[in-house]
Amino acid sequence: MVISLDDDFEACRLASEVNSKKIVGAYLDSSKRTYTKDSALWFGMGLISRFGKRRADELKALNRKTYQQIMYKILGLKYKKQEPILNLTKKELDFGRKFAQKNKIGKKDLVIGINTGAGGRWQDKKLSIEKATELIGKLNKIKNARLLLFGGPEEKERNGQIKKLTKTKIIDAGCSNSLMKFASLVNLCNILVTSDSLAMHIGIALKKKIVAFFCPTSPYEIELYNRGVKIVPRKGCVCCYKEKCDIAPEYDVDEIVKSVKSLI
């Protein structure tokens, strides 16, 4: 059996070329990407949907199942909220400990990670620099709070601007960490405030408390395992998946702060 859960052309080609009795998921049919009937629950609301983009987008917006629920259903497996696993090595844990010692982060501190960027594909996934700065100022008022500012290479300039505008203390986690060093620093957090991004998925796998904000992607597909809060904009798109939303998202910073406090 071939299980093919990626609609990338090369992944579909590989699935089609493997000698197997059965394929579940996406594959090539006469050089065209398609998918098996039993995987329509996922691919039917995606880029290769047989229903066309307009209907696929409608199905995506109507969907209320998490990604995990959908995948377990497609594969005929019983879903019991099985969690993702991310194990850090001793070396990686030591990296995190040394960072904490260097920045005088103690065991009694409430470490709140701030990851407001989200790469370059969806422009409106990010919290604006002004809103991020406002959020940092308000979170710093929480008792024993120590804030860590996260980002990747694409957030270097953005995070620099946030630090310039921020009038309260924040620890810069850096923007050039390797994947596992990044995870080691996320592991220091008690609570992670994040966009729908790699940081969020790492935080979920490390069983962190999460406050995640969503635009333009679906909040319904994300499983937080009863350890988090999902925030959607009070104005703007939800689940439109456009690179640039027709209406820029407007978040209530106080709602994010309230959600963080609810997890303490």
PDB file of C-alpha atoms in Angstrom:
ATOM      1  CA  MET A   1       0.000   0.000   0.000  1.00  0.00           C
ATOM      2  CA  VAL A   2       1.105   3.564  -0.753  1.00  0.00           C
ATOM      3  CA  ILE A   3      -0.148   6.324   1.543  1.00  0.00           C
ATOM      4  CA  SER A   4       0.241   9.634  -0.287  1.00  0.00           C
ATOM      5  CA  LEU A   5      -0.948  12.641   1.720  1.00  0.00           C
ATOM      6  CA  ASP A   6       0.849  15.429  -0.176  1.00  0.00           C
ATOM      7  CA  ASP A   7      -0.531  16.944  -3.386  1.00  0.00           C
ATOM      8  CA  ASP A   8       2.869  18.203  -4.584  1.00  0.00           C
ATOM      9  CA  PHE A   9       3.457  17.039  -8.168  1.00  0.00           C
ATOM     10  CA  GLU A  10       6.662  15.127  -7.396  1.00  0.00           C
ATOM     11  CA  ALA A  11       5.047  13.403  -4.408  1.00  0.00           C
ATOM     12  CA  CYS A  12       2.125  12.369  -6.624  1.00  0.00           C
ATOM     13  CA  ARG A  13       4.516  11.131  -9.305  1.00  0.00           C
ATOM     14  CA  LEU A  14       6.437   9.032  -6.790  1.00  0.00           C
ATOM     15  CA  ALA A  15       3.209   7.553  -5.401  1.00  0.00           C
ATOM     16  CA  SER A  16       2.189   6.545  -8.928  1.00  0.00           C
ATOM     17  CA  GLU A  17       5.534   4.962  -9.789  1.00  0.00           C
ATOM     18  CA  VAL A  18       5.775   2.734  -6.724  1.00  0.00           C
ATOM     19  CA  ASN A  19       4.658  -0.813  -7.449  1.00  0.00           C
ATOM     20  CA  SER A  20       1.779  -1.369  -5.029  1.00  0.00           C
ATOM     21  CA  LYS A  21      -1.673  -2.931  -4.967  1.00  0.00           C
ATOM     22  CA  LYS A  22      -3.362   0.103  -3.438  1.00  0.00           C
ATOM     23  CA  ILE A  23      -2.904   3.874  -3.167  1.00  0.00           C
ATOM     24  CA  VAL A  24      -4.602   6.035  -0.553  1.00  0.00           C
ATOM     25  CA  GLY A  25      -4.368   9.744  -1.306  1.00  0.00           C
ATOM     26  CA  ALA A  26      -2.935  11.796  -4.158  1.00  0.00           C
ATOM     27  CA  TYR A  27      -1.329  10.385  -7.309  1.00  0.00           C
ATOM     28  CA  LEU A  28      -0.860  11.071 -11.033  1.00  0.00           C
ATOM     29  CA  ASP A  29      -3.342   9.951 -13.659  1.00  0.00           C
ATOM     30  CA  SER A  30      -2.041  10.694 -17.179  1.00  0.00           C
ATOM     31  CA  SER A  31       0.280  13.348 -15.713  1.00  0.00           C
ATOM     32  CA  LYS A  32      -2.628  15.039 -13.913  1.00  0.00           C
ATOM     33  CA  ARG A  33      -2.823  15.195 -10.135  1.00  0.00           C
ATOM     34  CA  THR A  34      -5.841  13.460  -8.655  1.00  0.00           C
ATOM     35  CA  TYR A  35      -6.774  11.515  -5.523  1.00  0.00           C
ATOM     36  CA  THR A  36      -8.503   8.353  -4.388  1.00  0.00           C
ATOM     37  CA  LYS A  37     -12.168   8.403  -3.399  1.00  0.00           C
ATOM     38  CA  ASP A  38     -11.393   7.520   0.222  1.00  0.00           C
ATOM     39  CA  SER A  39      -9.164  10.617   0.565  1.00  0.00           C
ATOM     40  CA  ALA A  40     -11.717  13.114  -0.801  1.00  0.00           C
ATOM     41  CA  LEU A  41     -12.414  14.442   2.696  1.00  0.00           C
ATOM     42  CA  TRP A  42      -9.011  16.186   2.557  1.00  0.00           C
ATOM     43  CA  PHE A  43      -8.093  16.651  -1.091  1.00  0.00           C
ATOM     44  CA  GLY A  44     -11.640  17.622  -2.055  1.00  0.00           C
ATOM     45  CA  MET A  45     -11.129  20.949  -0.286  1.00  0.00           C
ATOM     46  CA  GLY A  46      -7.600  21.494  -1.592  1.00  0.00           C
ATOM     47  CA  LEU A  47      -5.760  22.661  -4.696  1.00  0.00           C
ATOM     48  CA  ILE A  48      -6.422  19.474  -6.686  1.00  0.00           C
ATOM     49  CA  SER A  49     -10.114  19.199  -5.788  1.00  0.00           C
ATOM     50  CA  ARG A  50     -12.361  17.630  -8.427  1.00  0.00           C
ATOM     51  CA  PHE A  51     -15.004  20.196  -7.483  1.00  0.00           C
ATOM     52  CA  GLY A  52     -12.942  23.168  -8.662  1.00  0.00           C
ATOM     53  CA  LYS A  53     -11.342  25.906  -6.605  1.00  0.00           C
ATOM     54  CA  ARG A  54     -14.513  27.814  -5.728  1.00  0.00           C
ATOM     55  CA  ARG A  55     -16.284  24.800  -4.228  1.00  0.00           C
ATOM     56  CA  ALA A  56     -13.063  23.576  -2.613  1.00  0.00           C
ATOM     57  CA  ASP A  57     -12.711  26.932  -0.857  1.00  0.00           C
ATOM     58  CA  GLU A  58     -16.324  26.697   0.331  1.00  0.00           C
ATOM     59  CA  LEU A  59     -15.726  23.206   1.713  1.00  0.00           C
ATOM     60  CA  LYS A  60     -12.554  24.403   3.441  1.00  0.00           C
ATOM     61  CA  ALA A  61     -14.465  27.221   5.144  1.00  0.00           C
ATOM     62  CA  LEU A  62     -17.282  24.864   6.183  1.00  0.00           C
ATOM     63  CA  ASN A  63     -14.967  22.194   7.582  1.00  0.00           C
ATOM     64  CA  ARG A  64     -14.953  21.788  11.369  1.00  0.00           C
ATOM     65  CA  LYS A  65     -12.782  18.677  11.616  1.00  0.00           C
ATOM     66  CA  THR A  66      -9.151  18.865  12.725  1.00  0.00           C
ATOM     67  CA  TYR A  67      -6.385  17.730  10.394  1.00  0.00           C
ATOM     68  CA  GLN A  68      -5.839  14.725  12.650  1.00  0.00           C
ATOM     69  CA  GLN A  69      -9.504  13.712  12.564  1.00  0.00           C
ATOM     70  CA  ILE A  70      -9.472  13.883   8.778  1.00  0.00           C
ATOM     71  CA  MET A  71      -6.259  11.900   8.343  1.00  0.00           C
ATOM     72  CA  TYR A  72      -7.281   9.155  10.761  1.00  0.00           C
ATOM     73  CA  LYS A  73     -10.621   8.895   8.929  1.00  0.00           C
ATOM     74  CA  ILE A  74      -8.918   8.644   5.535  1.00  0.00           C
ATOM     75  CA  LEU A  75      -6.609   5.901   6.791  1.00  0.00           C
ATOM     76  CA  GLY A  76      -9.356   3.975   8.577  1.00  0.00           C
ATOM     77  CA  LEU A  77      -7.726   4.391  11.967  1.00  0.00           C
ATOM     78  CA  LYS A  78      -9.433   5.022  15.301  1.00  0.00           C
ATOM     79  CA  TYR A  79      -8.790   8.563  16.479  1.00  0.00           C
ATOM     80  CA  LYS A  80      -8.257   9.049  20.215  1.00  0.00           C
ATOM     81  CA  LYS A  81      -6.534  12.432  20.072  1.00  0.00           C
ATOM     82  CA  GLN A  82      -3.142  10.759  19.689  1.00  0.00           C
ATOM     83  CA  GLU A  83      -0.537  13.482  20.101  1.00  0.00           C
ATOM     84  CA  PRO A  84       2.465  14.362  17.930  1.00  0.00           C
ATOM     85  CA  ILE A  85       5.821  13.519  19.474  1.00  0.00           C
ATOM     86  CA  LEU A  86       8.920  15.710  19.494  1.00  0.00           C
ATOM     87  CA  ASN A  87      11.783  14.451  21.639  1.00  0.00           C
ATOM     88  CA  LEU A  88      14.732  16.717  22.381  1.00  0.00           C
ATOM     89  CA  THR A  89      18.177  15.186  22.850  1.00  0.00           C
ATOM     90  CA  LYS A  90      20.350  15.895  25.884  1.00  0.00           C
ATOM     91  CA  LYS A  91      22.453  18.222  23.731  1.00  0.00           C
ATOM     92  CA  GLU A  92      19.373  20.170  22.700  1.00  0.00           C
ATOM     93  CA  LEU A  93      18.057  20.359  26.260  1.00  0.00           C
ATOM     94  CA  ASP A  94      21.474  21.585  27.409  1.00  0.00           C
ATOM     95  CA  PHE A  95      21.355  24.323  24.762  1.00  0.00           C
ATOM     96  CA  GLY A  96      18.061  25.519  26.203  1.00  0.00           C
ATOM     97  CA  ARG A  97      19.344  25.378  29.776  1.00  0.00           C
ATOM     98  CA  LYS A  98      22.445  27.406  28.915  1.00  0.00           C
ATOM     99  CA  PHE A  99      20.289  30.016  27.183  1.00  0.00           C
ATOM    100  CA  ALA A 100      18.085  30.237  30.277  1.00  0.00           C
ATOM    101  CA  GLN A 101      21.110  30.618  32.565  1.00  0.00           C
ATOM    102  CA  LYS A 102      22.682  33.268  30.330  1.00  0.00           C
ATOM    103  CA  ASN A 103      19.465  35.292  30.382  1.00  0.00           C
ATOM    104  CA  LYS A 104      18.785  34.673  34.090  1.00  0.00           C
ATOM    105  CA  ILE A 105      15.519  32.841  33.479  1.00  0.00           C
ATOM    106  CA  GLY A 106      14.567  31.142  36.739  1.00  0.00           C
ATOM    107  CA  LYS A 107      12.267  28.244  37.589  1.00  0.00           C
ATOM    108  CA  LYS A 108       9.741  30.600  39.183  1.00  0.00           C
ATOM    109  CA  ASP A 109       9.534  32.790  36.089  1.00  0.00           C
ATOM    110  CA  LEU A 110       6.502  32.634  33.823  1.00  0.00           C
ATOM    111  CA  VAL A 111       8.148  32.298  30.421  1.00  0.00           C
ATOM    112  CA  ILE A 112       5.929  33.543  27.605  1.00  0.00           C
ATOM    113  CA  GLY A 113       7.099  33.017  24.038  1.00  0.00           C
ATOM    114  CA  ILE A 114       6.066  35.578  21.417  1.00  0.00           C
ATOM    115  CA  ASN A 115       6.099  34.435  17.784  1.00  0.00           C
ATOM    116  CA  THR A 116       4.143  36.984  15.756  1.00  0.00           C
ATOM    117  CA  GLY A 117       5.703  36.404  12.328  1.00  0.00           C
ATOM    118  CA  ALA A 118       4.846  33.586   9.942  1.00  0.00           C
ATOM    119  CA  GLY A 119       7.233  33.455   6.990  1.00  0.00           C
ATOM    120  CA  GLY A 120       6.391  34.982   3.631  1.00  0.00           C
ATOM    121  CA  ARG A 121       3.590  33.005   1.943  1.00  0.00           C
ATOM    122  CA  TRP A 122       0.560  34.550   3.691  1.00  0.00           C
ATOM    123  CA  GLN A 123       1.120  38.223   4.449  1.00  0.00           C
ATOM    124  CA  ASP A 124      -1.774  38.510   6.902  1.00  0.00           C
ATOM    125  CA  LYS A 125      -0.759  35.561   9.074  1.00  0.00           C
ATOM    126  CA  LYS A 126       1.439  37.978  10.978  1.00  0.00           C
ATOM    127  CA  LEU A 127       0.426  40.225  13.837  1.00  0.00           C
ATOM    128  CA  SER A 128       1.299  43.779  12.840  1.00  0.00           C
ATOM    129  CA  ILE A 129       4.479  45.244  14.325  1.00  0.00           C
ATOM    130  CA  GLU A 130       2.389  47.826  16.195  1.00  0.00           C
ATOM    131  CA  LYS A 131       0.055  45.178  17.648  1.00  0.00           C
ATOM    132  CA  ALA A 132       3.010  42.953  18.551  1.00  0.00           C
ATOM    133  CA  THR A 133       4.627  45.854  20.405  1.00  0.00           C
ATOM    134  CA  GLU A 134       1.373  46.600  22.243  1.00  0.00           C
ATOM    135  CA  LEU A 135       1.017  42.916  23.151  1.00  0.00           C
ATOM    136  CA  ILE A 136       4.548  42.735  24.560  1.00  0.00           C
ATOM    137  CA  GLY A 137       3.954  45.802  26.716  1.00  0.00           C
ATOM    138  CA  LYS A 138       0.782  44.340  28.206  1.00  0.00           C
ATOM    139  CA  LEU A 139       2.161  40.825  28.748  1.00  0.00           C
ATOM    140  CA  ASN A 140       5.161  42.245  30.578  1.00  0.00           C
ATOM    141  CA  LYS A 141       2.797  43.493  33.290  1.00  0.00           C
ATOM    142  CA  ILE A 142       1.895  39.926  34.264  1.00  0.00           C
ATOM    143  CA  LYS A 143       3.550  38.853  37.516  1.00  0.00           C
ATOM    144  CA  ASN A 144       6.891  37.023  37.048  1.00  0.00           C
ATOM    145  CA  ALA A 145       6.580  37.231  33.259  1.00  0.00           C
ATOM    146  CA  ARG A 146       9.723  36.810  31.151  1.00  0.00           C
ATOM    147  CA  LEU A 147       9.125  37.253  27.449  1.00  0.00           C
ATOM    148  CA  LEU A 148      11.027  35.523  24.642  1.00  0.00           C
ATOM    149  CA  LEU A 149      10.815  36.959  21.122  1.00  0.00           C
ATOM    150  CA  PHE A 150      10.946  34.242  18.451  1.00  0.00           C
ATOM    151  CA  GLY A 151      11.411  34.388  14.706  1.00  0.00           C
ATOM    152  CA  GLY A 152      13.115  32.836  11.715  1.00  0.00           C
ATOM    153  CA  PRO A 153      15.454  34.387   9.123  1.00  0.00           C
ATOM    154  CA  GLU A 154      12.520  36.185   7.459  1.00  0.00           C
ATOM    155  CA  GLU A 155      11.650  37.901  10.751  1.00  0.00           C
ATOM    156  CA  LYS A 156      15.103  39.369  11.420  1.00  0.00           C
ATOM    157  CA  GLU A 157      14.250  42.895  10.259  1.00  0.00           C
ATOM    158  CA  ARG A 158      10.723  42.715  11.649  1.00  0.00           C
ATOM    159  CA  ASN A 159      11.877  41.594  15.100  1.00  0.00           C
ATOM    160  CA  GLY A 160      14.510  44.320  15.074  1.00  0.00           C
ATOM    161  CA  GLN A 161      11.741  46.887  14.589  1.00  0.00           C
ATOM    162  CA  ILE A 162       9.673  45.320  17.367  1.00  0.00           C
ATOM    163  CA  LYS A 163      12.615  45.512  19.778  1.00  0.00           C
ATOM    164  CA  LYS A 164      13.192  49.177  18.880  1.00  0.00           C
ATOM    165  CA  LEU A 165       9.563  50.070  19.531  1.00  0.00           C
ATOM    166  CA  THR A 166       9.224  47.989  22.692  1.00  0.00           C
ATOM    167  CA  LYS A 167       9.757  49.997  25.855  1.00  0.00           C
ATOM    168  CA  THR A 168       9.737  46.989  28.191  1.00  0.00           C
ATOM    169  CA  LYS A 169      12.139  44.085  28.575  1.00  0.00           C
ATOM    170  CA  ILE A 170      12.101  41.208  26.135  1.00  0.00           C
ATOM    171  CA  ILE A 171      14.670  38.468  25.526  1.00  0.00           C
ATOM    172  CA  ASP A 172      15.624  37.959  21.888  1.00  0.00           C
ATOM    173  CA  ALA A 173      15.670  34.231  21.052  1.00  0.00           C
ATOM    174  CA  GLY A 174      17.375  35.024  17.733  1.00  0.00           C
ATOM    175  CA  CYS A 175      16.326  34.499  14.128  1.00  0.00           C
ATOM    176  CA  SER A 176      19.063  32.152  12.914  1.00  0.00           C
ATOM    177  CA  ASN A 177      18.608  29.087  15.126  1.00  0.00           C
ATOM    178  CA  SER A 178      18.629  25.628  13.601  1.00  0.00           C
ATOM    179  CA  LEU A 179      15.286  23.825  13.696  1.00  0.00           C
ATOM    180  CA  MET A 180      16.133  21.864  16.838  1.00  0.00           C
ATOM    181  CA  LYS A 181      17.758  24.810  18.617  1.00  0.00           C
ATOM    182  CA  PHE A 182      14.575  26.738  17.900  1.00  0.00           C
ATOM    183  CA  ALA A 183      12.593  23.870  19.456  1.00  0.00           C
ATOM    184  CA  SER A 184      14.945  23.853  22.463  1.00  0.00           C
ATOM    185  CA  LEU A 185      14.097  27.497  23.128  1.00  0.00           C
ATOM    186  CA  VAL A 186      10.364  26.965  22.619  1.00  0.00           C
ATOM    187  CA  ASN A 187      10.707  24.240  25.237  1.00  0.00           C
ATOM    188  CA  LEU A 188      11.633  26.904  27.814  1.00  0.00           C
ATOM    189  CA  CYS A 189       8.191  28.496  27.495  1.00  0.00           C
ATOM    190  CA  ASN A 190       5.270  27.960  29.820  1.00  0.00           C
ATOM    191  CA  ILE A 191       2.968  29.648  27.316  1.00  0.00           C
ATOM    192  CA  LEU A 192       3.519  30.362  23.620  1.00  0.00           C
ATOM    193  CA  VAL A 193       1.667  33.153  21.810  1.00  0.00           C
ATOM    194  CA  THR A 194       1.995  32.418  18.115  1.00  0.00           C
ATOM    195  CA  SER A 195       0.661  32.666  14.606  1.00  0.00           C
ATOM    196  CA  ASP A 196      -0.386  29.521  12.735  1.00  0.00           C
ATOM    197  CA  SER A 197       3.214  28.590  11.974  1.00  0.00           C
ATOM    198  CA  LEU A 198       6.042  26.158  12.589  1.00  0.00           C
ATOM    199  CA  ALA A 199       6.475  27.601  16.090  1.00  0.00           C
ATOM    200  CA  MET A 200       2.871  26.691  16.890  1.00  0.00           C
ATOM    201  CA  HIS A 201       3.297  23.101  15.708  1.00  0.00           C
ATOM    202  CA  ILE A 202       6.537  22.719  17.673  1.00  0.00           C
ATOM    203  CA  GLY A 203       4.830  24.139  20.759  1.00  0.00           C
ATOM    204  CA  ILE A 204       1.934  21.705  20.373  1.00  0.00           C
ATOM    205  CA  ALA A 205       4.322  18.750  20.009  1.00  0.00           C
ATOM    206  CA  LEU A 206       6.221  19.877  23.129  1.00  0.00           C
ATOM    207  CA  LYS A 207       2.904  20.020  25.024  1.00  0.00           C
ATOM    208  CA  LYS A 208       3.088  23.750  25.673  1.00  0.00           C
ATOM    209  CA  LYS A 209       0.118  25.945  26.483  1.00  0.00           C
ATOM    210  CA  ILE A 210      -0.729  27.821  23.297  1.00  0.00           C
ATOM    211  CA  VAL A 211      -2.513  31.019  22.370  1.00  0.00           C
ATOM    212  CA  ALA A 212      -2.690  30.917  18.574  1.00  0.00           C
ATOM    213  CA  PHE A 213      -4.114  33.540  16.246  1.00  0.00           C
ATOM    214  CA  PHE A 214      -5.428  32.597  12.818  1.00  0.00           C
ATOM    215  CA  CYS A 215      -5.722  34.459   9.519  1.00  0.00           C
ATOM    216  CA  PRO A 216      -6.209  33.518   6.685  1.00  0.00           C
ATOM    217  CA  THR A 217      -5.859  29.813   7.525  1.00  0.00           C
ATOM    218  CA  SER A 218      -8.410  27.576   9.240  1.00  0.00           C
ATOM    219  CA  PRO A 219      -8.455  27.533  13.050  1.00  0.00           C
ATOM    220  CA  TYR A 220     -10.667  24.454  12.965  1.00  0.00           C
ATOM    221  CA  GLU A 221      -8.020  22.160  11.486  1.00  0.00           C
ATOM    222  CA  ILE A 222      -5.639  22.748  14.400  1.00  0.00           C
ATOM    223  CA  GLU A 223      -5.788  20.484  17.458  1.00  0.00           C
ATOM    224  CA  LEU A 224      -4.497  22.117  20.653  1.00  0.00           C
ATOM    225  CA  TYR A 225      -5.227  19.080  22.865  1.00  0.00           C
ATOM    226  CA  ASN A 226      -7.110  21.132  25.479  1.00  0.00           C
ATOM    227  CA  ARG A 227      -3.996  23.179  26.229  1.00  0.00           C
ATOM    228  CA  GLY A 228      -4.743  26.344  24.359  1.00  0.00           C
ATOM    229  CA  VAL A 229      -6.916  29.105  22.999  1.00  0.00           C
ATOM    230  CA  LYS A 230      -7.600  30.002  19.373  1.00  0.00           C
ATOM    231  CA  ILE A 231      -7.992  33.663  18.420  1.00  0.00           C
ATOM    232  CA  VAL A 232      -9.587  34.882  15.201  1.00  0.00           C
ATOM    233  CA  PRO A 233      -9.653  38.518  14.059  1.00  0.00           C
ATOM    234  CA  ARG A 234     -12.682  40.573  15.074  1.00  0.00           C
ATOM    235  CA  LYS A 235     -12.587  41.999  11.553  1.00  0.00           C
ATOM    236  CA  GLY A 236     -11.046  40.412   8.470  1.00  0.00           C
ATOM    237  CA  CYS A 237     -10.777  37.058   6.748  1.00  0.00           C
ATOM    238  CA  VAL A 238     -10.882  33.631   8.329  1.00  0.00           C
ATOM    239  CA  CYS A 239     -10.101  30.623   6.160  1.00  0.00           C
ATOM    240  CA  CYS A 240      -9.825  32.527   2.850  1.00  0.00           C
ATOM    241  CA  TYR A 241      -6.255  31.276   2.231  1.00  0.00           C
ATOM    242  CA  LYS A 242      -5.421  34.321   0.128  1.00  0.00           C
ATOM    243  CA  GLU A 243      -1.816  35.504   0.064  1.00  0.00           C
ATOM    244  CA  LYS A 244      -3.167  38.973   0.848  1.00  0.00           C
ATOM    245  CA  CYS A 245      -6.600  39.245   2.454  1.00  0.00           C
ATOM    246  CA  ASP A 246      -9.249  41.550   0.998  1.00  0.00           C
ATOM    247  CA  ILE A 247      -9.754  42.943   4.495  1.00  0.00           C
ATOM    248  CA  ALA A 248      -6.698  43.205   6.751  1.00  0.00           C
ATOM    249  CA  PRO A 249      -7.204  41.326  10.038  1.00  0.00           C
ATOM    250  CA  GLU A 250      -7.851  43.306  13.199  1.00  0.00           C
ATOM    251  CA  TYR A 251      -7.008  41.562  16.452  1.00  0.00           C
ATOM    252  CA  ASP A 252      -8.029  42.578  19.942  1.00  0.00           C
ATOM    253  CA  VAL A 253      -4.754  42.594  21.886  1.00  0.00           C
ATOM    254  CA  ASP A 254      -6.663  42.549  25.174  1.00  0.00           C
ATOM    255  CA  GLU A 255      -8.345  39.310  24.071  1.00  0.00           C
ATOM    256  CA  ILE A 256      -4.923  37.743  23.502  1.00  0.00           C
ATOM    257  CA  VAL A 257      -3.700  38.940  26.919  1.00  0.00           C
ATOM    258  CA  LYS A 258      -6.864  37.627  28.588  1.00  0.00           C
ATOM    259  CA  SER A 259      -6.339  34.258  26.889  1.00  0.00           C
ATOM    260  CA  VAL A 260      -2.747  34.096  28.156  1.00  0.00           C
ATOM    261  CA  LYS A 261      -3.919  34.845  31.701  1.00  0.00           C
ATOM    262  CA  SER A 262      -6.549  32.093  31.444  1.00  0.00           C
ATOM    263  CA  LEU A 263      -3.747  29.556  30.905  1.00  0.00           C
ATOM    264  CA  ILE A 264      -1.609  30.580  33.896  1.00  0.00           C
TER     265      ILE A 264
END
